[in-house]
Every structure is written in C-alpha cells, then in structure tokens.
PDB file of C-alpha atoms in Angstrom:
ATOM      1  CA  MET A  64      21.326 -46.580  15.296  1.00 55.00           C
ATOM      2  CA  THR A  65      24.175 -45.317  17.442  1.00 65.00           C
ATOM      3  CA  ILE A  66      23.349 -42.692  20.074  1.00 78.00           C
ATOM      4  CA  ASP A  67      25.214 -39.618  19.085  1.00 79.00           C
ATOM      5  CA  THR A  68      24.979 -36.646  21.321  1.00 89.00           C
ATOM      6  CA  ALA A  69      27.945 -34.762  19.759  1.00 90.00           C
ATOM      7  CA  ASN A  70      25.809 -32.061  18.152  1.00 94.00           C
ATOM      8  CA  ILE A  71      23.537 -31.559  21.192  1.00 97.00           C
ATOM      9  CA  ARG A  72      24.341 -28.316  22.990  1.00 97.00           C
ATOM     10  CA  PHE A  73      23.297 -28.876  26.555  1.00 97.00           C
ATOM     11  CA  ASP A  74      23.009 -25.574  28.462  1.00 96.00           C
ATOM     12  CA  GLU A  75      25.101 -24.389  31.422  1.00 95.00           C
ATOM     13  CA  LYS A  76      22.983 -26.684  33.663  1.00 96.00           C
ATOM     14  CA  GLY A  77      23.525 -29.647  31.288  1.00 97.00           C
ATOM     15  CA  LEU A  78      19.970 -29.519  30.025  1.00 98.00           C
ATOM     16  CA  ILE A  79      18.130 -29.198  26.733  1.00 98.00           C
ATOM     17  CA  PRO A  80      14.390 -28.430  26.374  1.00 98.00           C
ATOM     18  CA  ALA A  81      12.478 -31.276  24.732  1.00 98.00           C
ATOM     19  CA  VAL A  82       9.169 -30.497  23.016  1.00 98.00           C
ATOM     20  CA  VAL A  83       7.107 -33.672  23.294  1.00 98.00           C
ATOM     21  CA  GLN A  84       4.672 -33.896  20.406  1.00 97.00           C
ATOM     22  CA  ASP A  85       1.970 -36.489  19.606  1.00 94.00           C
ATOM     23  CA  ALA A  86       3.261 -38.117  16.420  1.00 92.00           C
ATOM     24  CA  LEU A  87      -0.210 -38.724  15.028  1.00 88.00           C
ATOM     25  CA  THR A  88      -2.085 -35.498  15.833  1.00 87.00           C
ATOM     26  CA  GLY A  89       0.861 -33.058  16.005  1.00 91.00           C
ATOM     27  CA  GLU A  90      -0.387 -31.821  19.363  1.00 93.00           C
ATOM     28  CA  VAL A  91       2.278 -30.493  21.658  1.00 96.00           C
ATOM     29  CA  LEU A  92       1.950 -32.456  24.868  1.00 97.00           C
ATOM     30  CA  THR A  93       4.686 -31.168  27.200  1.00 98.00           C
ATOM     31  CA  VAL A  94       7.870 -29.219  27.345  1.00 98.00           C
ATOM     32  CA  ALA A  95      10.331 -31.060  29.542  1.00 98.00           C
ATOM     33  CA  TYR A  96      14.132 -31.169  29.970  1.00 98.00           C
ATOM     34  CA  MET A  97      16.712 -33.832  29.193  1.00 98.00           C
ATOM     35  CA  ASN A  98      20.271 -34.070  30.366  1.00 98.00           C
ATOM     36  CA  GLU A  99      22.730 -36.289  28.479  1.00 97.00           C
ATOM     37  CA  GLU A 100      21.917 -39.303  30.635  1.00 97.00           C
ATOM     38  CA  SER A 101      18.142 -39.013  30.081  1.00 98.00           C
ATOM     39  CA  PHE A 102      18.613 -38.449  26.373  1.00 98.00           C
ATOM     40  CA  LYS A 103      20.629 -41.659  26.172  1.00 97.00           C
ATOM     41  CA  LYS A 104      18.114 -43.592  28.307  1.00 97.00           C
ATOM     42  CA  SER A 105      15.364 -42.330  25.983  1.00 98.00           C
ATOM     43  CA  ALA A 106      17.179 -43.551  22.922  1.00 97.00           C
ATOM     44  CA  GLU A 107      18.157 -46.830  24.442  1.00 96.00           C
ATOM     45  CA  THR A 108      14.693 -47.736  25.822  1.00 97.00           C
ATOM     46  CA  GLY A 109      12.504 -45.989  23.153  1.00 97.00           C
ATOM     47  CA  GLU A 110      10.472 -44.274  25.914  1.00 98.00           C
ATOM     48  CA  THR A 111      10.829 -40.785  27.255  1.00 98.00           C
ATOM     49  CA  TRP A 112      13.134 -40.063  30.108  1.00 98.00           C
ATOM     50  CA  PHE A 113      13.619 -36.565  31.439  1.00 98.00           C
ATOM     51  CA  TYR A 114      15.533 -34.669  34.114  1.00 98.00           C
ATOM     52  CA  SER A 115      13.339 -33.095  36.719  1.00 96.00           C
ATOM     53  CA  ARG A 116      14.596 -29.638  37.577  1.00 94.00           C
ATOM     54  CA  SER A 117      12.602 -29.428  40.807  1.00 93.00           C
ATOM     55  CA  ARG A 118      13.463 -32.955  42.101  1.00 94.00           C
ATOM     56  CA  GLN A 119      16.934 -32.884  40.523  1.00 96.00           C
ATOM     57  CA  GLU A 120      16.669 -36.455  39.330  1.00 97.00           C
ATOM     58  CA  LEU A 121      16.057 -38.603  36.272  1.00 97.00           C
ATOM     59  CA  TRP A 122      12.482 -39.270  35.623  1.00 96.00           C
ATOM     60  CA  HIS A 123      10.989 -42.001  33.461  1.00 98.00           C
ATOM     61  CA  LYS A 124       7.689 -40.557  32.112  1.00 97.00           C
ATOM     62  CA  GLY A 125       4.876 -42.945  33.138  1.00 96.00           C
ATOM     63  CA  ALA A 126       6.893 -45.024  35.610  1.00 95.00           C
ATOM     64  CA  THR A 127       4.283 -44.537  38.326  1.00 93.00           C
ATOM     65  CA  SER A 128       1.187 -43.466  36.264  1.00 94.00           C
ATOM     66  CA  GLY A 129       1.669 -46.035  33.454  1.00 95.00           C
ATOM     67  CA  ASN A 130       1.339 -43.160  30.958  1.00 96.00           C
ATOM     68  CA  THR A 131       4.548 -43.873  29.136  1.00 97.00           C
ATOM     69  CA  GLN A 132       5.407 -42.336  25.809  1.00 98.00           C
ATOM     70  CA  ARG A 133       6.822 -44.470  23.021  1.00 97.00           C
ATOM     71  CA  ILE A 134       9.373 -42.437  20.990  1.00 98.00           C
ATOM     72  CA  VAL A 135       8.968 -42.333  17.213  1.00 97.00           C
ATOM     73  CA  ASP A 136      11.874 -39.956  16.605  1.00 96.00           C
ATOM     74  CA  MET A 137      13.886 -37.092  18.043  1.00 97.00           C
ATOM     75  CA  THR A 138      15.041 -34.125  15.976  1.00 97.00           C
ATOM     76  CA  LEU A 139      17.507 -31.365  16.884  1.00 97.00           C
ATOM     77  CA  ASP A 140      17.128 -27.809  15.777  1.00 98.00           C
ATOM     78  CA  CYS A 141      19.605 -25.707  13.716  1.00 97.00           C
ATOM     79  CA  ASP A 142      21.599 -24.419  16.662  1.00 95.00           C
ATOM     80  CA  GLY A 143      21.504 -27.682  18.602  1.00 97.00           C
ATOM     81  CA  ASP A 144      19.866 -26.377  21.712  1.00 97.00           C
ATOM     82  CA  SER A 145      16.365 -27.810  21.563  1.00 98.00           C
ATOM     83  CA  LEU A 146      14.734 -31.145  20.651  1.00 98.00           C
ATOM     84  CA  VAL A 147      11.377 -32.212  19.222  1.00 98.00           C
ATOM     85  CA  VAL A 148      10.437 -35.643  20.542  1.00 98.00           C
ATOM     86  CA  ARG A 149       7.554 -37.231  18.571  1.00 97.00           C
ATOM     87  CA  VAL A 150       5.772 -39.852  20.610  1.00 97.00           C
ATOM     88  CA  LYS A 151       2.910 -42.284  20.714  1.00 95.00           C
ATOM     89  CA  PRO A 152       1.494 -41.714  24.254  1.00 95.00           C
ATOM     90  CA  GLU A 153      -0.002 -44.521  26.243  1.00 95.00           C
ATOM     91  CA  GLY A 154      -2.153 -42.084  28.181  1.00 95.00           C
ATOM     92  CA  PRO A 155      -2.479 -38.428  29.260  1.00 95.00           C
ATOM     93  CA  ALA A 156       0.734 -36.455  29.279  1.00 96.00           C
ATOM     94  CA  CYS A 157      -0.253 -34.011  32.011  1.00 96.00           C
ATOM     95  CA  HIS A 158      -0.214 -34.769  35.763  1.00 92.00           C
ATOM     96  CA  THR A 159      -3.711 -33.220  35.856  1.00 94.00           C
ATOM     97  CA  GLY A 160      -4.981 -36.074  33.664  1.00 95.00           C
ATOM     98  CA  ALA A 161      -5.301 -33.816  30.626  1.00 95.00           C
ATOM     99  CA  ARG A 162      -4.082 -35.123  27.284  1.00 94.00           C
ATOM    100  CA  SER A 163      -1.686 -32.214  26.913  1.00 96.00           C
ATOM    101  CA  CYS A 164      -0.061 -29.887  29.540  1.00 98.00           C
ATOM    102  CA  PHE A 165      -0.984 -26.825  27.346  1.00 97.00           C
ATOM    103  CA  ASN A 166      -4.522 -25.764  28.273  1.00 96.00           C
ATOM    104  CA  GLU A 167      -4.570 -22.137  29.395  1.00 96.00           C
ATOM    105  CA  LYS A 168      -5.085 -19.853  26.455  1.00 95.00           C
ATOM    106  CA  VAL A 169      -3.313 -16.557  27.166  1.00 96.00           C
ATOM    107  CA  PHE A 170      -3.803 -14.963  23.767  1.00 96.00           C
ATOM    108  CA  ASP A 171      -6.399 -15.622  21.065  1.00 95.00           C
ATOM    109  CA  SER A 172      -6.489 -13.765  17.791  1.00 95.00           C
ATOM    110  CA  GLY A 173     -10.039 -15.051  17.114  1.00 92.00           C
ATOM    111  CA  GLU A 174      -8.705 -16.424  13.809  1.00 90.00           C
ATOM    112  CA  LYS A 175     -10.073 -19.748  12.669  1.00 82.00           C
ATOM    113  CA  VAL A 176      -7.562 -22.372  11.322  1.00 81.00           C
ATOM    114  CA  ALA A 177      -8.532 -25.408   9.414  1.00 67.00           C
ATOM    115  CA  GLY A 178      -5.720 -27.547  10.883  1.00 60.00           C
ATOM    116  CA  THR A 179      -6.975 -31.039  11.514  1.00 56.00           C
ATOM    117  CA  GLN A 180     -10.527 -29.899  10.887  1.00 53.00           C
ATOM    118  CA  ILE A 181      -9.646 -30.452   7.241  1.00 63.00           C
ATOM    119  CA  LEU A 182      -9.856 -34.240   7.980  1.00 63.00           C
ATOM    120  CA  SER A 183     -13.558 -34.046   8.712  1.00 59.00           C
ATOM    121  CA  VAL A 184     -14.155 -31.909   5.591  1.00 64.00           C
ATOM    122  CA  LEU A 185     -12.456 -34.566   3.483  1.00 70.00           C
ATOM    123  CA  GLU A 186     -14.279 -37.375   5.278  1.00 68.00           C
ATOM    124  CA  GLN A 187     -17.595 -35.686   4.417  1.00 71.00           C
ATOM    125  CA  LEU A 188     -16.549 -35.160   0.828  1.00 76.00           C
ATOM    126  CA  ILE A 189     -15.714 -38.858   0.480  1.00 79.00           C
ATOM    127  CA  ALA A 190     -19.044 -39.881   2.016  1.00 78.00           C
ATOM    128  CA  GLU A 191     -20.949 -37.650  -0.350  1.00 79.00           C
ATOM    129  CA  ARG A 192     -19.239 -39.158  -3.359  1.00 77.00           C
ATOM    130  CA  ASP A 193     -19.494 -42.743  -2.092  1.00 69.00           C
TER     131      ASP A 193
ATOM    132  CA  MET B  23      -8.723  -9.433  24.918  1.00 55.00           C
ATOM    133  CA  THR B  24      -6.616  -8.036  27.699  1.00 65.00           C
ATOM    134  CA  ILE B  25      -3.043  -9.111  27.979  1.00 78.00           C
ATOM    135  CA  ASP B  26      -2.652 -10.969  31.242  1.00 79.00           C
ATOM    136  CA  THR B  27       0.789 -12.193  32.161  1.00 89.00           C
ATOM    137  CA  ALA B  28      -0.123 -13.006  35.769  1.00 90.00           C
ATOM    138  CA  ASN B  29       0.084 -16.736  35.412  1.00 94.00           C
ATOM    139  CA  ILE B  30       3.273 -16.757  33.292  1.00 97.00           C
ATOM    140  CA  ARG B  31       6.269 -17.864  35.330  1.00 97.00           C
ATOM    141  CA  PHE B  32       9.311 -16.236  33.678  1.00 97.00           C
ATOM    142  CA  ASP B  33      12.530 -18.004  34.820  1.00 96.00           C
ATOM    143  CA  GLU B  34      15.336 -16.453  36.777  1.00 95.00           C
ATOM    144  CA  LYS B  35      16.520 -14.700  33.560  1.00 96.00           C
ATOM    145  CA  GLY B  36      13.003 -13.362  32.939  1.00 97.00           C
ATOM    146  CA  LEU B  37      12.374 -15.713  30.054  1.00 98.00           C
ATOM    147  CA  ILE B  38       9.973 -18.410  29.060  1.00 98.00           C
ATOM    148  CA  PRO B  39      10.496 -20.936  26.188  1.00 98.00           C
ATOM    149  CA  ALA B  40       7.959 -20.497  23.324  1.00 98.00           C
ATOM    150  CA  VAL B  41       7.285 -23.455  21.062  1.00 98.00           C
ATOM    151  CA  VAL B  42       6.336 -21.943  17.728  1.00 98.00           C
ATOM    152  CA  GLN B  43       4.029 -24.264  15.813  1.00 96.00           C
ATOM    153  CA  ASP B  44       2.477 -24.027  12.357  1.00 94.00           C
ATOM    154  CA  ALA B  45      -1.249 -23.727  13.151  1.00 93.00           C
ATOM    155  CA  LEU B  46      -2.218 -25.561   9.948  1.00 88.00           C
ATOM    156  CA  THR B  47       0.180 -28.494   9.724  1.00 87.00           C
ATOM    157  CA  GLY B  48       1.133 -28.784  13.454  1.00 91.00           C
ATOM    158  CA  GLU B  49       4.810 -28.720  12.535  1.00 94.00           C
ATOM    159  CA  VAL B  50       7.065 -27.363  15.216  1.00 96.00           C
ATOM    160  CA  LEU B  51       8.994 -24.524  13.599  1.00 97.00           C
ATOM    161  CA  THR B  52      11.209 -23.086  16.320  1.00 98.00           C
ATOM    162  CA  VAL B  53      11.784 -22.915  20.059  1.00 98.00           C
ATOM    163  CA  ALA B  54      12.559 -19.355  20.979  1.00 98.00           C
ATOM    164  CA  TYR B  55      12.366 -17.318  24.189  1.00 98.00           C
ATOM    165  CA  MET B  56      10.097 -14.491  25.268  1.00 98.00           C
ATOM    166  CA  ASN B  57      10.526 -12.046  28.063  1.00 98.00           C
ATOM    167  CA  GLU B  58       7.504 -10.103  29.430  1.00 97.00           C
ATOM    168  CA  GLU B  59       8.021  -7.277  26.997  1.00 97.00           C
ATOM    169  CA  SER B  60       8.208  -9.519  23.954  1.00 98.00           C
ATOM    170  CA  PHE B  61       5.158 -11.464  25.085  1.00 98.00           C
ATOM    171  CA  LYS B  62       3.246  -8.211  25.343  1.00 97.00           C
ATOM    172  CA  LYS B  63       4.428  -6.964  21.960  1.00 97.00           C
ATOM    173  CA  SER B  64       3.450 -10.358  20.439  1.00 98.00           C
ATOM    174  CA  ALA B  65      -0.045 -10.035  21.850  1.00 97.00           C
ATOM    175  CA  GLU B  66      -0.344  -6.381  20.911  1.00 96.00           C
ATOM    176  CA  THR B  67       0.832  -6.782  17.345  1.00 97.00           C
ATOM    177  CA  GLY B  68      -0.393 -10.277  16.637  1.00 97.00           C
ATOM    178  CA  GLU B  69       3.096 -11.158  15.285  1.00 98.00           C
ATOM    179  CA  THR B  70       5.891 -13.069  17.060  1.00 98.00           C
ATOM    180  CA  TRP B  71       8.439 -11.098  19.088  1.00 98.00           C
ATOM    181  CA  PHE B  72      11.190 -12.830  20.998  1.00 98.00           C
ATOM    182  CA  TYR B  73      14.133 -12.075  23.245  1.00 98.00           C
ATOM    183  CA  SER B  74      17.464 -13.072  21.779  1.00 96.00           C
ATOM    184  CA  ARG B  75      19.632 -14.596  24.437  1.00 94.00           C
ATOM    185  CA  SER B  76      22.810 -14.133  22.332  1.00 93.00           C
ATOM    186  CA  ARG B  77      22.194 -10.569  21.232  1.00 94.00           C
ATOM    187  CA  GLN B  78      20.347  -9.699  24.502  1.00 96.00           C
ATOM    188  CA  GLU B  79      17.682  -7.705  22.702  1.00 97.00           C
ATOM    189  CA  LEU B  80      14.082  -7.921  21.570  1.00 97.00           C
ATOM    190  CA  TRP B  81      13.672  -9.382  18.126  1.00 96.00           C
ATOM    191  CA  HIS B  82      10.692  -9.100  15.848  1.00 98.00           C
ATOM    192  CA  LYS B  83      10.734 -12.309  13.806  1.00 97.00           C
ATOM    193  CA  GLY B  84      10.764 -11.418  10.161  1.00 96.00           C
ATOM    194  CA  ALA B  85      11.721  -7.769  10.635  1.00 95.00           C
ATOM    195  CA  THR B  86      14.636  -8.099   8.198  1.00 93.00           C
ATOM    196  CA  SER B  87      13.742 -11.298   6.265  1.00 94.00           C
ATOM    197  CA  GLY B  88      10.064 -10.587   5.860  1.00 95.00           C
ATOM    198  CA  ASN B  89       9.270 -14.023   7.197  1.00 96.00           C
ATOM    199  CA  THR B  90       6.950 -12.783   9.896  1.00 97.00           C
ATOM    200  CA  GLN B  91       4.661 -15.115  11.822  1.00 98.00           C
ATOM    201  CA  ARG B  92       0.962 -14.157  12.362  1.00 97.00           C
ATOM    202  CA  ILE B  93      -0.153 -15.505  15.769  1.00 98.00           C
ATOM    203  CA  VAL B  94      -3.362 -17.515  16.003  1.00 97.00           C
ATOM    204  CA  ASP B  95      -3.125 -18.174  19.722  1.00 96.00           C
ATOM    205  CA  MET B  96      -0.776 -18.658  22.610  1.00 97.00           C
ATOM    206  CA  THR B  97      -1.329 -21.364  25.310  1.00 97.00           C
ATOM    207  CA  LEU B  98       0.442 -21.731  28.640  1.00 98.00           C
ATOM    208  CA  ASP B  99       1.188 -25.057  30.184  1.00 98.00           C
ATOM    209  CA  CYS B 100       0.053 -26.478  33.585  1.00 97.00           C
ATOM    210  CA  ASP B 101       2.926 -25.094  35.535  1.00 95.00           C
ATOM    211  CA  GLY B 102       3.095 -21.867  33.712  1.00 97.00           C
ATOM    212  CA  ASP B 103       6.682 -22.128  32.485  1.00 97.00           C
ATOM    213  CA  SER B 104       6.302 -22.773  28.726  1.00 98.00           C
ATOM    214  CA  LEU B 105       4.204 -21.457  25.906  1.00 98.00           C
ATOM    215  CA  VAL B 106       2.881 -22.932  22.660  1.00 98.00           C
ATOM    216  CA  VAL B 107       2.485 -20.248  19.975  1.00 98.00           C
ATOM    217  CA  ARG B 108       0.468 -21.299  16.964  1.00 97.00           C
ATOM    218  CA  VAL B 109       1.206 -19.197  13.925  1.00 97.00           C
ATOM    219  CA  LYS B 110       0.604 -18.777  10.231  1.00 95.00           C
ATOM    220  CA  PRO B 111       4.064 -18.270   8.899  1.00 95.00           C
ATOM    221  CA  GLU B 112       4.755 -15.793   5.944  1.00 95.00           C
ATOM    222  CA  GLY B 113       7.848 -17.787   4.965  1.00 94.00           C
ATOM    223  CA  PRO B 114      10.532 -20.115   6.330  1.00 95.00           C
ATOM    224  CA  ALA B 115      11.047 -20.038  10.130  1.00 96.00           C
ATOM    225  CA  CYS B 116      14.771 -20.987  10.008  1.00 96.00           C
ATOM    226  CA  HIS B 117      17.615 -18.622   9.294  1.00 92.00           C
ATOM    227  CA  THR B 118      18.950 -21.383   6.927  1.00 94.00           C
ATOM    228  CA  GLY B 119      15.876 -20.945   4.755  1.00 95.00           C
ATOM    229  CA  ALA B 120      14.320 -24.248   5.919  1.00 95.00           C
ATOM    230  CA  ARG B 121      10.651 -24.283   6.781  1.00 94.00           C
ATOM    231  CA  SER B 122      11.331 -25.495  10.305  1.00 96.00           C
ATOM    232  CA  CYS B 123      14.479 -25.207  12.504  1.00 98.00           C
ATOM    233  CA  PHE B 124      14.230 -28.907  13.425  1.00 97.00           C
ATOM    234  CA  ASN B 125      15.988 -30.950  10.698  1.00 96.00           C
ATOM    235  CA  GLU B 126      18.622 -33.117  12.275  1.00 96.00           C
ATOM    236  CA  LYS B 127      17.206 -36.453  13.288  1.00 95.00           C
ATOM    237  CA  VAL B 128      19.185 -37.703  16.268  1.00 96.00           C
ATOM    238  CA  PHE B 129      17.040 -40.765  17.003  1.00 96.00           C
ATOM    239  CA  ASP B 130      14.715 -42.785  14.767  1.00 95.00           C
ATOM    240  CA  SER B 131      12.777 -45.733  15.962  1.00 95.00           C
ATOM    241  CA  GLY B 132      12.037 -46.726  12.440  1.00 92.00           C
ATOM    242  CA  GLU B 133       8.311 -46.754  13.244  1.00 90.00           C
ATOM    243  CA  LYS B 134       5.959 -45.349  10.636  1.00 82.00           C
ATOM    244  CA  VAL B 135       3.218 -42.931  11.673  1.00 81.00           C
ATOM    245  CA  ALA B 136       0.338 -41.945   9.601  1.00 67.00           C
ATOM    246  CA  GLY B 137       0.181 -38.379  10.844  1.00 61.00           C
ATOM    247  CA  THR B 138      -0.377 -35.849   8.142  1.00 57.00           C
ATOM    248  CA  GLN B 139       0.270 -38.501   5.526  1.00 53.00           C
ATOM    249  CA  ILE B 140      -3.377 -39.430   6.014  1.00 63.00           C
ATOM    250  CA  LEU B 141      -4.216 -36.234   4.015  1.00 64.00           C
ATOM    251  CA  SER B 142      -2.610 -37.579   0.863  1.00 59.00           C
ATOM    252  CA  VAL B 143      -4.333 -40.930   1.308  1.00 64.00           C
ATOM    253  CA  LEU B 144      -7.659 -39.181   1.550  1.00 70.00           C
ATOM    254  CA  GLU B 145      -6.806 -36.921  -1.387  1.00 68.00           C
ATOM    255  CA  GLN B 146      -6.101 -39.983  -3.568  1.00 71.00           C
ATOM    256  CA  LEU B 147      -9.314 -41.648  -2.436  1.00 76.00           C
ATOM    257  CA  ILE B 148     -11.315 -38.553  -3.415  1.00 79.00           C
ATOM    258  CA  ALA B 149      -9.555 -38.416  -6.784  1.00 78.00           C
ATOM    259  CA  GLU B 150     -10.324 -42.118  -7.479  1.00 79.00           C
ATOM    260  CA  ARG B 151     -14.040 -41.559  -6.791  1.00 77.00           C
ATOM    261  CA  ASP B 152     -14.270 -38.267  -8.672  1.00 69.00           C
TER     262      ASP B 152
END
C-alpha cells in the first residue's frame, strides 16, 4: 500500500498523537507522538517509530530494549488529528518494564465491567458442556 | 474517592490528551483533551467532560446529542501526561454518528489478528455443543 499522509493533520509542532494499542487484547500501551518522517518510517518498516519531544529526535521503539512493536494497522480519526496504532508487542511497552504505560488509576467508579473477563466465562461454559 | 490531580502533568496549554476507550470491547472511541476543570467535572459527575480546543470551552460529551459516556475508570501513564478513560457509551462517540471516531485506515499490514473475533469463535463452539 502507498503511504498517504495527505489527510493527516500534524499540529503546529508537526506532530500527531498516536495511541498504541495491543491488537490482541485491546489494552492501550502508550500514547506517543509521530511526525511525518516517523509515520513514514513506521509504515515502511512495519514497526513503530516515534518522535521524542524531550530528545527532539526520531525514536525506533525497541531499538535498544529489543521491545519492538510490529504494526497491524494504523487508523486516523474523523478530524485527522490522532492515530490509533494497533501492534503486536515483542515485550513490555513501558520503560519501567510494565506491559503498559498506563498504571496509575486516578479515578475509579467502582463499577465492574465484563470486558475480557467474558472470555473466561465462555471458557468455563464450554468446559461444562464438553 | 478524592479527586487528586497532583500527578497529572497538564501541558503548556493546561491540557492532557484523554484516550476514551469502550470498557467492554476495548475499542478506542475518541482522543479528546481535558484541562484541570474538565478532569474534575468528569470525576465528580462520572461522565466525560472535555475542553474543546477549537471552541475554547468546556464540553460535556453528549450534552446535546444525548450520547453521554459513563466513566468506569481513568488511568494516568508513567510520565503523567496522558490519560486512558474507560467508558460505557450511551451512543455513538463520533459526531458523524459512527461508534468510534477512528475509521480511516492509513496503514494496513494485511496481518490478521484474532482479537475480539475470538468471541464469535467461542460463541459458535458453544452453539455446536448445545
């Protein structure tokens, strides 16, 4: 597929936020930023490349840690100013070694959600009927 | 729970990106922005409030459309500059009427992922054994 950045609206700094999501579990791993060059490198190589705002340089995720992320697909939102990047991670996304960068709960309604728990319910149901 | 914004690093414009995710399916619905006031209103009311960068005002998601989002939890990332907001949506997230704002695929590796498709496989397996 051709790499078409025409509809991507990079911001005044030339960046777009990229929500990196585990393609299998749906877990959000990281929010990072891409500029046009890192978007193209991601599409060309099939692995995530970002732009580090603190170091002001391109950054190939996993280049030093080995925890690269293989890209399944990238999807742009309705106003063209954010991306969802679905990946298969080779290891933890977070520099702390955690699977995801999102670990500090700042609000909790206390509500339970089935979410992926439904898988174990179904698994048990199948086992019972086996 | 008390509303503690101490660890949230709002950017130079006083904003933090919020990844709104369907708590049940894991689908990313929207990336929007919160300022401190909208974060507090979200936590107080249990529904999503954002800050509109174009209109420069607080915005209660669903106030006019009725498509509010009940918040399950909000989680901060390791460097405190982005949020994941898991919600139960009352209707479509996108102003176009789509369930999610992310609909324009700009890169596709062609790779298949099981992801939530596994649910329909399990459903069929249960039906066959019923």
